[in-house]
CSV table of N, CA and C in Angstrom, one decimal:
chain,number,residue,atom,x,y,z
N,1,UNK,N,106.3,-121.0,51.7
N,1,UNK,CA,106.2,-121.2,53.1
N,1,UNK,C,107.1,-122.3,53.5
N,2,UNK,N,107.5,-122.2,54.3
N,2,UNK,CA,108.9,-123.4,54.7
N,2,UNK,C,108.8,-123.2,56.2
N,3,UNK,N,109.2,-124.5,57.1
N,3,UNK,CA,109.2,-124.3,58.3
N,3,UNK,C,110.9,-124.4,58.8
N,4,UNK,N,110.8,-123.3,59.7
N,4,UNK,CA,112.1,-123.1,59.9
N,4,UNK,C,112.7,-124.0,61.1
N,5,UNK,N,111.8,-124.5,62.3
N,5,UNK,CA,112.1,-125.3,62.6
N,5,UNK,C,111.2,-126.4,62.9
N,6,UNK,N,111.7,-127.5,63.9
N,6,UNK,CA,110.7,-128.6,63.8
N,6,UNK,C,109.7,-128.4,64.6
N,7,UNK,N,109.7,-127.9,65.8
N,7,UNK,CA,108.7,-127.2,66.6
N,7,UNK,C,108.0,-126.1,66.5
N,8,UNK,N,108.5,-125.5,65.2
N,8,UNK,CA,107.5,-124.1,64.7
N,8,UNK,C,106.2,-124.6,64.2
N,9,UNK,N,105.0,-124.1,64.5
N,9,UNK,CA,103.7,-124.3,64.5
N,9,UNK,C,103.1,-123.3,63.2
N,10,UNK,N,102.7,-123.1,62.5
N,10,UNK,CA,101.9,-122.3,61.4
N,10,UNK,C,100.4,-123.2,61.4
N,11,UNK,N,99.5,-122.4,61.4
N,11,UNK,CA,98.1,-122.5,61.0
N,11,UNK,C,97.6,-122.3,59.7
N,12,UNK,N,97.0,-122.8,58.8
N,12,UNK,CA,96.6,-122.3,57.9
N,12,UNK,C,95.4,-122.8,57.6
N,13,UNK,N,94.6,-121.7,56.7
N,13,UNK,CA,92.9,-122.3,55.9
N,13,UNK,C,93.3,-122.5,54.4
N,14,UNK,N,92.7,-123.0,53.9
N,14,UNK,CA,92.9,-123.7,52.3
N,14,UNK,C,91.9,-123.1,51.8
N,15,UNK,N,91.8,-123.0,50.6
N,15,UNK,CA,90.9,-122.0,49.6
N,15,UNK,C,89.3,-122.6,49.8
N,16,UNK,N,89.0,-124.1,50.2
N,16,UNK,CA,87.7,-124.6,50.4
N,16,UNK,C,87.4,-124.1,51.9
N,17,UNK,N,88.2,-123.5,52.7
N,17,UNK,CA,87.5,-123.0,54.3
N,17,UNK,C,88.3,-123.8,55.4
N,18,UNK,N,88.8,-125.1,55.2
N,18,UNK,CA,89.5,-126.1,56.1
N,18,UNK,C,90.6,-125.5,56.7
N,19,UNK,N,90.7,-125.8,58.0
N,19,UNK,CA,92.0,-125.1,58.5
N,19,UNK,C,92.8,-126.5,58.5
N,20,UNK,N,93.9,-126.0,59.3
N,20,UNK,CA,95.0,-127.2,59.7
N,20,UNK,C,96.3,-127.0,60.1
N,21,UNK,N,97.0,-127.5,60.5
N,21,UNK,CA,98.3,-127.2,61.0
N,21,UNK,C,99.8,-128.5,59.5
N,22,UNK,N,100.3,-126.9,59.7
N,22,UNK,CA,101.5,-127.4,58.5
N,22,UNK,C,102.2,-128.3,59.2
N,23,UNK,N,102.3,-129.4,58.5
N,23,UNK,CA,103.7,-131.0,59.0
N,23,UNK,C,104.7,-131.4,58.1
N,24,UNK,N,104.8,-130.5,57.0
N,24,UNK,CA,105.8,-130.7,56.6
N,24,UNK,C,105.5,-129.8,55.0
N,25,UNK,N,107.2,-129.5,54.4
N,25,UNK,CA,106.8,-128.6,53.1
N,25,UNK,C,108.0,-129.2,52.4
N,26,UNK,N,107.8,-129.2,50.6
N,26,UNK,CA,108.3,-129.5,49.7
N,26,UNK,C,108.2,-129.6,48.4
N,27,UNK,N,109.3,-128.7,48.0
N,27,UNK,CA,109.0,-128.3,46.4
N,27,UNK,C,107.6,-127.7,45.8
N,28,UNK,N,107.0,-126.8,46.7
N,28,UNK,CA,105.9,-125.9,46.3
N,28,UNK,C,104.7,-126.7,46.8
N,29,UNK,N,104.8,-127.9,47.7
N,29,UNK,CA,103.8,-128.5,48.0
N,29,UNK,C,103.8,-128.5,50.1
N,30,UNK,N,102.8,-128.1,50.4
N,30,UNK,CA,102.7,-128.1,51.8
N,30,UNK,C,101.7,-128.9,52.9
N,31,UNK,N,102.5,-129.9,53.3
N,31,UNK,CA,102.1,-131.0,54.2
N,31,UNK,C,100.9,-130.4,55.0
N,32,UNK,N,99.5,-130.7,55.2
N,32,UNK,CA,98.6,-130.0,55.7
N,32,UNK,C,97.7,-131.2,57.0
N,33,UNK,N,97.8,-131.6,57.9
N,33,UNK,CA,97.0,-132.0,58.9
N,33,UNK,C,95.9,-130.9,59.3
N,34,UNK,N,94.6,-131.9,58.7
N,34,UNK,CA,93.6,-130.7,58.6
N,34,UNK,C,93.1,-131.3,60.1
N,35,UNK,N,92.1,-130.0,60.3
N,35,UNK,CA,91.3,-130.5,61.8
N,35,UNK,C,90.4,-131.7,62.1
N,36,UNK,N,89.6,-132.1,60.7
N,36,UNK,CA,89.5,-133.0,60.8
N,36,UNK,C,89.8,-134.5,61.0
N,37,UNK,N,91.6,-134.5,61.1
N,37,UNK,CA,92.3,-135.3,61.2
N,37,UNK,C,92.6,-135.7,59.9
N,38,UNK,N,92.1,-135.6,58.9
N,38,UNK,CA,92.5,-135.8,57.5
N,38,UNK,C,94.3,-135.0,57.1
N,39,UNK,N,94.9,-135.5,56.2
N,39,UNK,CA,96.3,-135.4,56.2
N,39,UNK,C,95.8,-134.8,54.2
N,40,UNK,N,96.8,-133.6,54.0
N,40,UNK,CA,96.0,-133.4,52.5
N,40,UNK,C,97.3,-132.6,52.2
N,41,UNK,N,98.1,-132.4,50.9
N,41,UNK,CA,99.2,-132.1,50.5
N,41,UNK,C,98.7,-131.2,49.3
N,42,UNK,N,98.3,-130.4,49.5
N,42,UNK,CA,98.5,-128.9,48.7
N,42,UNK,C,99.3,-127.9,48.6
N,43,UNK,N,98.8,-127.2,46.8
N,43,UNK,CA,99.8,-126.5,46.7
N,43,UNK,C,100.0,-125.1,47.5
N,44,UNK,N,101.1,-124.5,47.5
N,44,UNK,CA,101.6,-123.2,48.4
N,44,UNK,C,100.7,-122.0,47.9
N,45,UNK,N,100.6,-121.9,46.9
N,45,UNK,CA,99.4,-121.0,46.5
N,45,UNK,C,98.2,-120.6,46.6
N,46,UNK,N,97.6,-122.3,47.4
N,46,UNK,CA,96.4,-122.1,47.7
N,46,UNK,C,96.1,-122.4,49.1
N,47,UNK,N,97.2,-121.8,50.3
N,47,UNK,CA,96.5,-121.8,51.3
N,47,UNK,C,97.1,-120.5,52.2
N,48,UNK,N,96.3,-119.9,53.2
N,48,UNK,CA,97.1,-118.8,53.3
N,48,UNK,C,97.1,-118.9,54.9
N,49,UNK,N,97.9,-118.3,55.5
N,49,UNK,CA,98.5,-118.2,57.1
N,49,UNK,C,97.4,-117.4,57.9
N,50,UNK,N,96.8,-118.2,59.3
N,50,UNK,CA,96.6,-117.6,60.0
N,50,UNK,C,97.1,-117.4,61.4
Protein backbone atom coordinates (compact mmCIF):
# COMPACT_ATOMS: atom_id res chain seq x y z
CA UNK A 1 0.00 0.00 0.00
CA UNK A 2 1.70 3.36 -0.83
CA UNK A 3 0.11 6.74 -0.80
CA UNK A 4 0.00 8.32 -4.00
CA UNK A 5 -0.42 11.58 -2.90
CA UNK A 6 -0.02 13.79 0.19
CA UNK A 7 -3.66 14.53 0.62
CA UNK A 8 -4.90 11.02 -0.28
CA UNK A 9 -6.72 9.67 2.78
CA UNK A 10 -6.88 5.55 3.24
CA UNK A 11 -8.55 4.11 6.30
CA UNK A 12 -7.58 1.05 7.63
CA UNK A 13 -8.32 -1.75 10.63
CA UNK A 14 -5.27 -3.80 11.89
CA UNK A 15 -5.66 -7.41 12.63
CA UNK A 16 -6.47 -6.51 16.71
CA UNK A 17 -9.90 -4.41 15.46
CA UNK A 18 -8.19 -0.70 15.66
CA UNK A 19 -8.87 1.49 12.93
CA UNK A 20 -6.83 4.58 11.77
CA UNK A 21 -5.86 6.71 9.18
CA UNK A 22 -2.44 5.94 7.00
CA UNK A 23 0.44 9.01 7.58
CA UNK A 24 2.95 7.72 6.00
CA UNK A 25 4.54 4.18 4.26
CA UNK A 26 7.91 2.53 4.03
CA UNK A 27 9.71 -0.45 3.06
CA UNK A 28 6.71 -2.85 3.84
CA UNK A 29 6.01 -0.84 7.02
CA UNK A 30 2.82 1.50 7.17
CA UNK A 31 2.62 4.74 9.24
CA UNK A 32 -0.83 4.18 11.14
CA UNK A 33 -2.50 7.22 13.34
CA UNK A 34 -4.94 5.07 15.19
CA UNK A 35 -8.29 6.68 16.55
CA UNK A 36 -7.24 6.62 19.59
CA UNK A 37 -4.65 9.13 18.86
CA UNK A 38 -1.96 6.65 19.38
CA UNK A 39 0.64 6.63 16.32
CA UNK A 40 1.69 2.61 15.60
CA UNK A 41 3.99 1.47 12.59
CA UNK A 42 2.89 -1.93 11.29
CA UNK A 43 3.53 -4.27 8.96
CA UNK A 44 1.56 -4.11 5.24
CA UNK A 45 0.31 -7.49 5.81
CA UNK A 46 -1.44 -6.96 8.63
CA UNK A 47 -3.80 -4.35 8.11
CA UNK A 48 -6.48 -4.18 5.50
CA UNK A 49 -8.39 -1.06 3.63
CA UNK A 50 -11.56 0.26 4.45
Amino acid sequence: MKLKKESQVIRVRLQDGQCGTVIGTREGLIGVLLDSGEYADVPENTVRKI
